[in-house]
Coordinates of C-alpha atoms in Angstrom, one line a residue:
M1 CA -14.6 130.9 60.2
K2 CA -14.2 128.5 63.2
L3 CA -10.7 127.3 64.0
P4 CA -10.4 123.5 64.3
G5 CA -10.5 122.1 67.8
N6 CA -11.0 125.4 69.6
W7 CA -7.3 126.2 68.9
F8 CA -7.0 129.4 70.7
V9 CA -8.5 128.2 74.0
A10 CA -6.4 125.0 73.9
L11 CA -3.3 127.1 73.4
L12 CA -4.0 129.2 76.4
A13 CA -4.5 126.1 78.6
V14 CA -1.1 124.8 77.5
L15 CA 0.6 128.1 78.3
V16 CA -1.0 128.3 81.8
L17 CA 0.0 124.8 82.7
S18 CA 3.5 125.3 81.5
G19 CA 3.9 128.5 83.6
T20 CA 4.3 130.7 80.6
V21 CA 1.4 132.9 81.7
T22 CA 0.4 133.2 85.3
A23 CA -2.9 135.1 85.1
A24 CA -6.2 134.4 83.5
P25 CA -6.9 136.3 80.3
E26 CA -9.1 139.4 80.6
E27 CA -11.8 138.0 78.4
T28 CA -14.3 135.6 80.0
P29 CA -15.4 132.3 78.4
S30 CA -18.7 133.9 77.6
A31 CA -16.8 136.6 75.6
V32 CA -14.9 133.9 73.7
D33 CA -18.1 132.0 73.0
A34 CA -19.8 135.2 71.7
V35 CA -17.1 135.8 69.0
P36 CA -18.6 133.5 66.2
G37 CA -22.0 135.2 66.5
R38 CA -20.4 138.7 66.4
V39 CA -18.3 137.7 63.4
D40 CA -21.4 136.5 61.6
S41 CA -23.2 139.7 62.3
I42 CA -20.3 141.8 61.0
R43 CA -20.2 139.8 57.8
K44 CA -23.9 140.3 57.3
A45 CA -23.4 144.0 57.7
I46 CA -20.7 143.9 55.0
A47 CA -23.0 142.0 52.7
A48 CA -25.7 144.5 53.2
D49 CA -23.3 147.4 52.3
D50 CA -23.3 148.7 55.9
W51 CA -19.5 148.9 55.9
T52 CA -19.5 151.7 58.4
G53 CA -21.4 149.7 60.9
A54 CA -19.4 146.6 60.1
L55 CA -16.1 148.4 60.7
A56 CA -17.3 149.9 64.0
S57 CA -18.5 146.5 65.2
A58 CA -15.2 144.8 64.1
R59 CA -13.2 147.4 66.0
A60 CA -15.3 146.8 69.1
L61 CA -14.8 143.0 68.7
I62 CA -11.0 143.3 68.5
R63 CA -11.0 145.4 71.7
D64 CA -13.0 142.7 73.5
A65 CA -11.0 139.8 72.1
P66 CA -7.6 141.2 71.1
E67 CA -5.9 137.8 70.9
D68 CA -8.7 135.9 69.0
P69 CA -7.7 135.4 65.3
R70 CA -11.3 135.4 64.3
A71 CA -11.7 138.9 65.6
A72 CA -8.5 140.1 63.7
G73 CA -9.7 138.3 60.6
V74 CA -13.1 139.9 60.4
L75 CA -11.5 143.3 61.2
G76 CA -9.4 142.8 58.1
E77 CA -12.5 142.0 56.1
A78 CA -14.3 145.1 57.3
L79 CA -11.2 147.3 56.8
Y80 CA -10.8 146.2 53.2
R81 CA -14.5 146.7 52.4
A82 CA -14.2 150.2 53.9
G83 CA -11.4 151.0 51.6
E84 CA -8.7 151.0 54.3
I85 CA -6.4 148.7 52.3
E86 CA -3.2 149.6 54.1
E87 CA -4.6 148.8 57.5
A88 CA -6.3 145.7 56.3
G89 CA -2.9 144.4 55.1
E90 CA -1.2 145.3 58.4
T91 CA -4.0 143.6 60.3
L92 CA -4.0 140.4 58.3
A93 CA -0.4 139.8 57.5
P94 CA 0.5 138.4 61.0
L95 CA -2.5 136.0 60.8
A96 CA -1.1 134.5 57.6
E97 CA 2.0 133.4 59.5
T98 CA -0.1 131.3 61.9
P99 CA -0.7 127.5 61.2
A100 CA -4.5 127.8 60.7
P101 CA -5.6 131.4 59.9
P102 CA -9.3 132.2 59.2
V103 CA -9.9 131.4 55.6
R104 CA -11.5 134.7 54.8
A105 CA -8.6 136.5 56.3
L106 CA -6.4 134.7 53.7
V107 CA -8.7 135.7 50.9
V108 CA -8.7 139.4 51.9
L109 CA -4.9 139.4 52.3
G110 CA -4.6 137.9 48.9
L111 CA -6.8 140.8 47.5
V112 CA -4.6 143.3 49.3
R113 CA -1.5 141.9 47.7
A114 CA -3.1 141.8 44.3
S115 CA -4.1 145.5 44.7
E116 CA -0.5 146.3 45.4
G117 CA 0.6 144.5 42.2
R118 CA 2.2 141.6 44.1
Y119 CA 0.4 139.0 42.0
A120 CA 2.6 136.0 42.8
A121 CA 2.2 136.5 46.6
A122 CA -1.6 137.0 46.1
A123 CA -1.9 133.7 44.2
E124 CA 0.1 131.8 46.9
I125 CA -2.1 133.2 49.7
L126 CA -5.3 132.5 47.7
D127 CA -4.1 128.9 47.0
R128 CA -4.0 128.4 50.8
A129 CA -7.5 129.6 51.1
L130 CA -8.7 127.3 48.3
S131 CA -7.0 124.3 50.0
A132 CA -8.7 125.1 53.3
A133 CA -12.2 125.7 51.8
P134 CA -12.5 124.4 48.3
D135 CA -16.3 124.8 48.1
D136 CA -16.8 128.2 49.8
P137 CA -18.4 130.5 47.2
Y138 CA -16.6 133.5 48.8
V139 CA -13.2 131.8 48.4
L140 CA -14.0 130.5 44.9
Y141 CA -15.1 133.9 43.6
W142 CA -12.2 135.9 44.7
A143 CA -9.5 133.2 44.1
A144 CA -10.6 132.8 40.5
G145 CA -9.0 136.1 39.6
S146 CA -5.6 134.9 40.6
R147 CA -5.4 131.8 38.3
E148 CA -2.7 131.7 35.7
S149 CA -4.8 129.9 33.0
R150 CA -8.2 130.8 31.7
S151 CA -9.3 127.1 32.0
E152 CA -8.5 127.1 35.7
T153 CA -10.4 130.4 36.2
V154 CA -13.4 129.0 34.4
R155 CA -13.3 125.8 36.6
L156 CA -13.4 127.9 39.8
L157 CA -16.1 130.2 38.5
E158 CA -18.2 127.2 37.5
R159 CA -17.8 125.8 41.0
Y160 CA -18.8 129.2 42.4
L161 CA -22.0 129.0 40.4
E162 CA -22.7 125.6 41.8
H163 CA -22.5 127.0 45.3
A164 CA -24.0 130.5 44.6
A165 CA -27.4 130.1 46.2
G166 CA -28.0 133.3 48.1
E167 CA -25.2 135.2 46.4
D168 CA -25.5 138.7 45.0
P169 CA -27.4 138.4 41.7
D170 CA -25.4 141.1 40.0
R171 CA -22.2 139.2 40.9
V172 CA -23.7 135.9 39.6
E173 CA -24.6 137.6 36.3
G174 CA -21.2 139.0 36.0
V175 CA -19.6 135.6 36.6
R176 CA -21.8 134.0 33.9
G177 CA -20.6 136.7 31.4
R178 CA -17.0 136.2 32.4
I179 CA -17.3 132.4 31.8
R180 CA -18.7 133.0 28.4
L181 CA -15.8 135.3 27.4
L182 CA -13.1 133.1 28.8
R183 CA -14.5 130.0 27.1
A184 CA -14.7 131.9 23.8
L185 CA -11.2 133.1 24.1
G186 CA -9.7 129.7 25.0
D187 CA -5.9 129.9 25.0
R188 CA -5.8 132.8 22.6
P189 CA -3.2 135.4 23.7
L190 CA -4.4 139.1 23.9
W191 CA -2.6 142.4 23.7
V192 CA 0.5 140.7 22.2
S193 CA 3.3 143.1 22.0
E194 CA 4.7 143.7 18.5
E195 CA 6.8 146.8 19.2
R196 CA 7.6 148.2 22.6
P197 CA 9.9 151.3 22.5
E198 CA 11.9 152.1 25.6
R199 CA 10.5 155.6 25.4
L200 CA 7.6 157.2 23.7
E201 CA 6.1 160.7 23.5
T202 CA 2.8 161.7 21.9
R203 CA 0.6 164.7 22.0
L204 CA -2.7 164.9 23.9
R205 CA -5.4 167.0 22.3
P206 CA -7.4 168.8 25.0
I207 CA -11.2 169.1 24.7
F208 CA -12.1 172.5 25.8
A209 CA -15.4 173.3 27.5
P210 CA -14.7 176.8 28.9
P211 CA -13.9 177.4 31.7
L212 CA -13.0 173.7 32.0
V213 CA -10.9 171.2 30.2
A214 CA -13.3 168.3 29.4
G215 CA -10.7 165.7 28.6
Y216 CA -7.7 164.7 26.6
I217 CA -7.6 162.8 23.3
V218 CA -4.9 160.4 22.2
D219 CA -4.9 159.1 18.6
A220 CA -4.6 155.4 17.9
R221 CA -4.5 153.1 14.9
I222 CA -7.1 150.4 15.3
G223 CA -7.8 147.4 13.1
D224 CA -7.9 148.3 9.5
A225 CA -8.9 151.9 10.0
R226 CA -6.9 154.1 7.6
K227 CA -7.2 157.2 9.8
K228 CA -6.2 157.4 13.4
V229 CA -9.0 157.0 15.8
P230 CA -9.5 159.6 18.5
L231 CA -9.8 158.1 22.0
L232 CA -10.5 159.8 25.3
L233 CA -7.6 159.0 27.6
D234 CA -9.7 157.8 30.5
T235 CA -7.8 156.6 33.6
G236 CA -11.1 155.9 35.2
S237 CA -12.1 153.4 32.6
T238 CA -11.2 149.7 32.7
G239 CA -10.0 148.8 29.2
L240 CA -10.6 149.8 25.6
Y241 CA -14.2 150.9 24.7
L242 CA -15.5 151.8 21.3
G243 CA -18.7 152.8 19.7
D244 CA -20.5 150.0 17.8
R245 CA -20.5 151.6 14.3
L246 CA -16.7 152.3 14.3
A247 CA -15.8 148.9 15.8
R248 CA -17.7 146.8 13.3
K249 CA -16.5 149.0 10.4
H250 CA -12.9 148.4 11.2
G251 CA -12.4 144.7 11.7
F252 CA -13.9 144.1 15.2
E253 CA -14.2 140.3 15.8
P254 CA -17.0 139.8 18.3
I255 CA -16.5 137.0 20.8
S256 CA -19.1 137.2 23.5
D257 CA -21.7 139.4 25.3
E258 CA -21.8 140.3 28.9
T259 CA -23.1 142.8 31.4
T260 CA -20.8 145.6 32.6
F261 CA -21.4 147.4 35.9
G262 CA -20.9 151.1 36.8
G263 CA -21.4 154.2 34.8
G264 CA -24.7 155.8 34.3
G265 CA -28.3 154.8 33.6
S266 CA -29.2 151.6 35.6
G267 CA -25.5 150.9 36.2
R268 CA -25.8 147.7 34.2
H269 CA -25.0 147.7 30.5
R270 CA -25.0 145.0 27.9
A271 CA -21.7 145.0 26.0
S272 CA -20.0 142.9 23.3
R273 CA -16.4 141.9 23.8
G274 CA -14.1 141.1 20.9
V275 CA -10.7 141.6 19.3
F276 CA -9.0 143.9 16.8
D277 CA -6.1 142.4 15.0
R278 CA -4.0 145.6 15.4
F279 CA -3.7 148.5 17.9
A280 CA -1.0 151.1 18.0
I281 CA -0.1 154.4 19.7
G282 CA 2.9 155.7 17.9
D283 CA 5.6 153.0 18.0
L284 CA 3.8 151.1 20.8
K285 CA 2.1 148.3 18.8
F286 CA 0.0 145.3 19.7
K287 CA -1.9 142.6 18.0
D288 CA -5.1 140.9 19.2
A289 CA -6.4 143.8 21.2
L290 CA -9.4 143.0 23.4
A291 CA -12.1 145.7 23.3
S292 CA -15.7 146.3 24.4
I293 CA -18.5 147.9 22.5
A294 CA -21.8 149.1 23.7
D295 CA -24.7 150.8 21.9
G296 CA -25.4 154.2 23.5
G297 CA -22.4 154.0 25.8
L298 CA -20.6 157.0 24.2
D299 CA -21.9 160.5 23.6
P300 CA -22.3 160.7 19.8
A301 CA -21.6 164.4 19.9
A302 CA -18.2 163.9 21.6
P303 CA -15.0 164.5 19.6
Y304 CA -13.7 161.0 20.4
R305 CA -14.8 157.6 19.3
G306 CA -13.7 155.5 22.3
L307 CA -12.2 155.3 25.7
L308 CA -8.7 154.0 26.7
D309 CA -7.3 153.4 30.1
L310 CA -3.7 153.0 31.1
G311 CA -3.6 149.2 31.1
I312 CA -1.5 148.9 27.9
F313 CA 1.2 151.1 29.5
E314 CA 1.9 148.6 32.3
G315 CA 5.6 148.4 33.0
Y316 CA 6.3 152.0 32.1
R317 CA 6.6 155.2 34.1
V318 CA 3.6 157.1 32.6
V319 CA 3.9 160.8 32.6
L320 CA 0.7 162.8 31.8
D321 CA 1.8 166.4 31.5
L322 CA -1.7 167.8 31.2
P323 CA -0.8 171.5 31.2
E324 CA 1.6 170.8 28.3
H325 CA -0.7 168.3 26.6
V326 CA 1.9 165.5 26.4
L327 CA 1.9 161.8 27.2
R328 CA 5.3 160.3 27.8
L329 CA 6.3 156.7 28.5
E330 CA 9.6 156.2 30.3
P331 CA 11.5 153.3 31.9
P332 CA 10.5 153.0 35.6
A333 CA 13.0 153.9 38.3
A334 CA 15.1 151.2 39.9
A335 CA 13.5 151.9 43.3
P336 CA 10.2 153.6 44.3
A337 CA 10.3 157.3 44.6
A338 CA 10.3 158.8 48.1
E339 CA 7.8 161.4 47.1
G340 CA 4.3 160.8 46.0
A341 CA 1.9 158.3 47.3
P342 CA 0.9 154.6 46.7
Y343 CA -1.9 153.6 44.5
W344 CA -3.9 150.4 44.3
T345 CA -5.5 148.6 41.4
V346 CA -8.9 147.0 42.2
A347 CA -11.1 145.6 39.4
G348 CA -8.9 147.5 36.9
Q349 CA -9.4 150.9 38.7
I350 CA -6.5 153.1 39.8
L351 CA -7.3 154.0 43.4
V352 CA -5.6 156.8 45.4
R353 CA -6.3 158.1 48.9
V354 CA -7.8 161.6 48.9
R355 CA -8.5 163.8 51.9
A356 CA -11.4 166.2 52.4
D357 CA -11.2 169.4 54.5
G358 CA -13.6 169.0 57.4
G359 CA -14.3 165.4 56.5
P360 CA -12.8 161.9 56.1
D361 CA -10.4 160.6 53.6
G362 CA -11.3 157.9 51.1
L363 CA -10.3 155.9 48.1
F364 CA -10.9 157.8 44.8
V365 CA -10.6 156.5 41.2
L366 CA -8.0 158.6 39.4
D367 CA -10.2 159.7 36.5
T368 CA -8.9 161.8 33.6
G369 CA -12.2 161.0 31.9
A370 CA -14.3 163.0 34.5
V371 CA -14.7 166.8 33.8
T372 CA -15.4 167.4 37.5
T373 CA -14.9 165.3 40.5
L374 CA -17.7 163.0 41.4
L375 CA -18.3 162.2 45.1
D376 CA -20.1 159.2 46.7
L377 CA -23.2 160.7 48.3
A378 CA -22.4 159.0 51.7
F379 CA -18.9 160.5 51.6
A380 CA -20.3 164.0 50.8
R381 CA -22.7 163.9 53.7
N382 CA -19.8 163.3 56.0
V383 CA -17.9 166.4 54.9
A384 CA -18.9 169.2 57.3
P385 CA -18.7 172.2 54.9
A386 CA -20.5 170.3 52.1
R387 CA -23.8 171.8 50.8
I388 CA -25.8 169.2 49.0
G389 CA -28.0 170.9 46.5
P390 CA -30.7 169.9 44.0
A391 CA -30.7 167.0 41.6
T392 CA -28.5 167.4 38.6
R393 CA -27.7 165.6 35.4
V394 CA -24.4 163.8 35.3
R395 CA -23.5 162.0 32.1
A396 CA -21.4 158.8 32.4
F397 CA -20.7 155.8 30.2
G398 CA -24.1 154.3 29.5
G399 CA -26.2 157.5 30.2
A400 CA -27.0 159.8 33.1
R401 CA -26.3 158.8 36.6
E402 CA -29.5 158.2 38.6
G403 CA -30.1 160.3 41.7
A404 CA -27.1 162.6 41.2
R405 CA -26.9 165.8 43.2
Q406 CA -24.9 169.0 43.0
V407 CA -22.5 169.6 45.9
D408 CA -20.6 172.8 46.9
G409 CA -18.1 173.6 49.5
V410 CA -16.0 170.5 49.4
V411 CA -12.2 170.9 49.2
L412 CA -10.3 167.7 48.3
R413 CA -6.5 167.4 48.6
F414 CA -4.3 164.9 46.9
L415 CA -0.6 165.3 47.4
G416 CA 0.2 168.9 46.4
A417 CA -3.0 169.6 44.5
A418 CA -6.5 170.7 45.7
T419 CA -9.9 171.5 44.4
D420 CA -11.3 175.0 45.0
G421 CA -14.5 174.2 46.8
G422 CA -16.6 174.9 43.8
S423 CA -19.4 172.8 42.4
M424 CA -19.0 169.0 42.2
N425 CA -21.5 166.2 41.6
A426 CA -22.4 163.3 43.9
A427 CA -24.1 160.0 43.3
D428 CA -24.7 156.7 45.0
L429 CA -21.6 154.5 44.2
T430 CA -22.8 151.5 46.2
L431 CA -23.2 149.1 43.3
R432 CA -19.7 149.8 42.0
S433 CA -18.2 149.5 45.5
R434 CA -20.0 146.3 46.4
L435 CA -19.0 144.5 43.2
C436 CA -15.3 145.5 43.4
G437 CA -15.2 144.8 47.1
V438 CA -13.8 148.1 48.4
Q439 CA -15.5 151.4 49.1
I440 CA -15.2 153.9 46.3
S441 CA -15.6 157.4 47.8
G442 CA -15.5 159.2 44.4
F443 CA -13.8 159.9 41.1
L444 CA -11.0 162.5 41.2
G445 CA -11.6 164.5 38.0
L446 CA -10.0 167.2 35.9
D447 CA -11.1 170.0 38.2
L448 CA -8.0 168.9 40.2
L449 CA -5.9 167.0 37.7
A450 CA -6.0 169.2 34.6
H451 CA -3.5 171.6 36.2
T452 CA -1.0 169.0 37.2
R453 CA 1.7 166.7 35.8
L454 CA 0.9 163.1 36.8
E455 CA 3.7 160.6 37.1
I456 CA 2.5 157.1 37.5
D457 CA 5.1 154.4 38.2
T458 CA 3.3 151.2 37.2
L459 CA 6.2 149.0 38.5
H460 CA 6.4 150.4 42.0
R461 CA 2.7 151.5 42.2
R462 CA 3.5 155.1 43.1
V463 CA 1.9 158.3 41.8
I464 CA 3.4 161.8 41.9
V465 CA 1.4 164.9 41.3
V466 CA 3.2 168.1 40.4
P467 CA 0.9 171.2 40.3
A468 CA 1.5 173.6 37.4
A469 CA 3.4 176.8 38.3
G470 CA 1.1 179.3 40.0
R471 CA -1.4 176.7 41.1

């Protein structure tokens, strides 16, 4: 984004004339003039999913033009797309304190703050971006998610569609579906709390698939169902999903249809969104619970009838004692724990930083719904000990993942837990990464998590992993 009036060059001239600086800057006028073209090239690489090339070029640009806010801004953009959320925030925060920061730098910093759970700060930053560029589709798309009212979100998304020529068609389709849902909902409140106990403990029923644990089931009361409904506790999901037959049998009120992205098959799935009048886990009770249903999305042979993420437990300290098969909800601590690690929430996904022996680290979805860890193929190819084997069948929501491969020899470490280097799966996660805006390097599954106690502080955005004794 060009700064008005060649701001940086003018400032240097004032400083030289006032005697504040006595030597010419290292970069030449030709280097300054080249910055806009290099910024544009980096953004094209990001749009083409070449985030590694974009990041390398952005780091080269900041070395050549260390004082140019445009260089720092596009470096922040590339860092965020590469999944380097912490460094992106550190790079962009100083720019936000300047009078006229690059608009996209503001957008990305707003996304960083939202991923940290700092929603008020995110909305304020994104408001500045909107004021500076009210018709920029990039600004409109990302700022829409920070609006307090559905009507304001719809207004921004409609403006996005007006300026969406050349935009990603999957993103455009997703926006149209989102608008339909928000219009249908109007001002209707969702997930309205009826009872919220200070503490709650409930059993998790393990699904055994020797020698592995294939998941954990939590029982819920949904709609007018007389019996409890078994749900897979799936931290890698993004809401409540149910099979079509069960949903329509027990009071599901359909509202709109849309396309969801990710999972298996083509990665694009038609789904109906709607509401159940009641939802409860023990004494934690809600009314008007939003849910999604999709034909063929769930394995009919599975012992569960839906998927549930951790979203309804927001505000609690969530303890998943997987070896003991217990879910506990507790009040969060007054201050963040010194131990553990931060997590970020992007597009409803809980993301944690995971390290590979002999390879890079990356952002992984914390996924109790995955029997074994799934790697992004590009990430796997950058792990020196990895042995990428033949094609394999990997079932996910919506069907098998296309192009999946078996991988051996990868040891992943997250806090005090590690995988054993045995077989994992890998697939191309480009679509999911592009649409959520950050690089997803994999899904951290039960081959690591099943032998741990997970403590997730949803207030302070910290996660602690305690391996079981002897692990």
